[in-house]
Each structure stands twice: as C-alpha cells, then as structure tokens.
Amino acid sequence: MKPKKKYPSEVYLNGKWVKPDEAFVSVFDRAFMFGDGIYEVTPFYNGKAFKLKEHLKRLQYCLNEIQVAIDAFSLEKLMYEAIDRTGLNKADAAVYIQVSRGVAARSHFVPEKIETTVLLYAFPVTLEGFEKKTWEVIATEDKRWHRCDIKSTALLANVMANEEAIAAGFAENLLVRKGYFTEGSHSSLFFVKYGVVHTHPEGHKILSGITRAEVIDICTDLNIKVVEKAVHIDELVEVEEIFVTGTTTQIIPISSITHKDKKVYTAQKDSLTKKIQEVFIKKSRG
C-alpha cells in the first residue's frame, strides 16, 4: 500500500514563507524542464536534527558537482525555522531542501548569469517502529545513469523501479548492474555473509547514504567487520542477512528477494541486523 502524504502548512521559496498553494515556480525552471536540481532530506528526532552536518555536506558536494554556487550550510537556520513554523519542535519530522539551477529559456546551454530556485519545508514523518518491520523485495536490472552519487531531482528511473516493485506487491526494488547489487530504488543496501557485513563501495554507482555511513560506524563500534565490496546475485546462497537503510527508512531487514519471478533469497536470521538497529535507535534518539 502506498503511503498517503499531506502538503506542509508552509514552504520556504526564494526568500519567502508561503502556503503551498501560493508557491509558484516558473514553467521555465530548469528543475522542471530538465530535472536540473539537487535535493536533500534531513531527519529530526523529537525536533532535533540527526547528522545535520553530514546531510548538508552531501548537499554541498552535489551542488558543487553540478556547479551551482550556493553555500548549503547557510540553509541550516531555515531548516530549524521550518520545524518551528510547522510546530514540529517535539515531533519526529524531516526537512526537504531542493535547489534548482534556476529559470532560463529552455536550452541545454546554461546561461552565465542565472538565479537559483531554493525550496525548503518541514513535514511530519513516522520514525518510530522501523525495527518491527521486514520487507519482501524484488531485484531487477539497474537502468539508472552513471552519476548515482549526485542526489538529483531527476529520479524517473528510481520512480519506475519503485513502481515496478509496488505494482508486484513488494516494498522495494534492489538494483543489479552486470550481476552485482548496487542499492535499492530508494535505499542503501547491506549483506551479511559469515558474520561479515558487505556493502557496495562508494562511487558513481550509488548514493553516499548518510544512514549507510552511520551503520558502518556502528559496525566498527560493535567490532563487526565491514567490507565495501559489491555482492553478486549468485552469492545470495551464502548470505545470512540483508538489510536496507535510508534517512526515513532507517534500518529494515529483508525477508526475501524475488528475481525474474523466482525467489532467490530467504532470510536465515536477523540477529546482527537487530544489534545494529538497537544501537542506531540509541544514537538517533540521543
């Protein structure tokens, strides 16, 4: 079942706080025309930001990669203002930031002078209870572009992959490139083989997940070995546990994987995943 989402009560758009139905962007905005923009989502537990520095650092990296000159850290005050204005100071929430290259007549060529479009808003999100969930998923070919490290608003391939999973009754679509798992359509991906945690190395094929990095740190604290190496689909017979991570997904174990209408993985256990979840809850709730 698809989650129902509501519009926020207010949004910040280019220097002003307005109601969503009063927020207007030009039809010639490059994020609308080309998907030429960057976005970021930061979680707030009980009104307190978690890994704020890391989220803004990733936003800055992505803006730099597409050569948009904005200081991501200048948005920090606005993020807390969004939380305050929507009355989420003591609630679980998230702040969405979107930066478009800006408005210009449609052309692949970017004008030398162009003013960016900045959108920001806070919204409530359920962050409790993730440790009680398990997901059944599918695995399909990774057909996305080769700059998955950039958190671009051009998410059509991800949306199509996720819709394929939902239409078939699954929670997520794990993507496979030349036989090797990369990540999910909206999550990072971890495997446990013989007590060792495996995850795809950082680079252009995956997003540098903030929760992914936190899980690696937790594993280090727990003396659990982590290997940043891609796992081949044929290796699933050796895999004991699989879990996915994400900003609002947090950490969810995978109970089964279906590939080409055949179940190719069934979880053997979840003990290591549970240990990681327990530490994550303590750290995120502070």
PDB file of N, CA and C in Angstrom, residues 130 211 244-252:
ATOM      1  N   PHE A 130      10.383   1.243  13.168  1.00  0.00           N
ATOM      2  CA  PHE A 130      11.011   0.639  11.983  1.00  0.00           C
ATOM      3  C   PHE A 130      11.623  -0.718  12.295  1.00  0.00           C
ATOM      4  N   THR A 211      22.747   7.381   6.409  1.00  0.00           N
ATOM      5  CA  THR A 211      22.460   6.260   7.305  1.00  0.00           C
ATOM      6  C   THR A 211      23.402   5.102   7.007  1.00  0.00           C
ATOM      7  N   VAL A 244      18.279  -2.932   4.403  1.00  0.00           N
ATOM      8  CA  VAL A 244      18.400  -1.674   3.665  1.00  0.00           C
ATOM      9  C   VAL A 244      18.376  -0.520   4.655  1.00  0.00           C
ATOM     10  N   THR A 245      18.942   0.605   4.237  1.00  0.00           N
ATOM     11  CA  THR A 245      18.972   1.783   5.098  1.00  0.00           C
ATOM     12  C   THR A 245      18.566   3.024   4.310  1.00  0.00           C
ATOM     13  N   GLY A 246      18.136   4.041   5.038  1.00  0.00           N
ATOM     14  CA  GLY A 246      17.756   5.297   4.409  1.00  0.00           C
ATOM     15  C   GLY A 246      17.400   6.318   5.470  1.00  0.00           C
ATOM     16  N   THR A 247      17.290   7.567   5.084  1.00  0.00           N
ATOM     17  CA  THR A 247      17.037   8.651   6.029  1.00  0.00           C
ATOM     18  C   THR A 247      15.763   8.431   6.826  1.00  0.00           C
ATOM     19  N   THR A 248      14.662   8.136   6.166  1.00  0.00           N
ATOM     20  CA  THR A 248      13.406   7.871   6.872  1.00  0.00           C
ATOM     21  C   THR A 248      13.088   6.386   6.944  1.00  0.00           C
ATOM     22  N   THR A 249      13.703   5.589   6.073  1.00  0.00           N
ATOM     23  CA  THR A 249      13.578   4.129   6.151  1.00  0.00           C
ATOM     24  C   THR A 249      14.280   3.628   7.394  1.00  0.00           C
ATOM     25  N   GLN A 250      15.421   4.240   7.714  1.00  0.00           N
ATOM     26  CA  GLN A 250      16.312   3.887   8.810  1.00  0.00           C
ATOM     27  C   GLN A 250      16.981   2.529   8.538  1.00  0.00           C
ATOM     28  N   ILE A 251      16.611   1.472   9.238  1.00  0.00           N
ATOM     29  CA  ILE A 251      17.242   0.162   9.001  1.00  0.00           C
ATOM     30  C   ILE A 251      16.156  -0.910   9.002  1.00  0.00           C
ATOM     31  N   ILE A 252      15.933  -1.540   7.858  1.00  0.00           N
ATOM     32  CA  ILE A 252      14.877  -2.554   7.750  1.00  0.00           C
ATOM     33  C   ILE A 252      15.442  -3.834   7.134  1.00  0.00           C
TER      34      ILE A 252
END
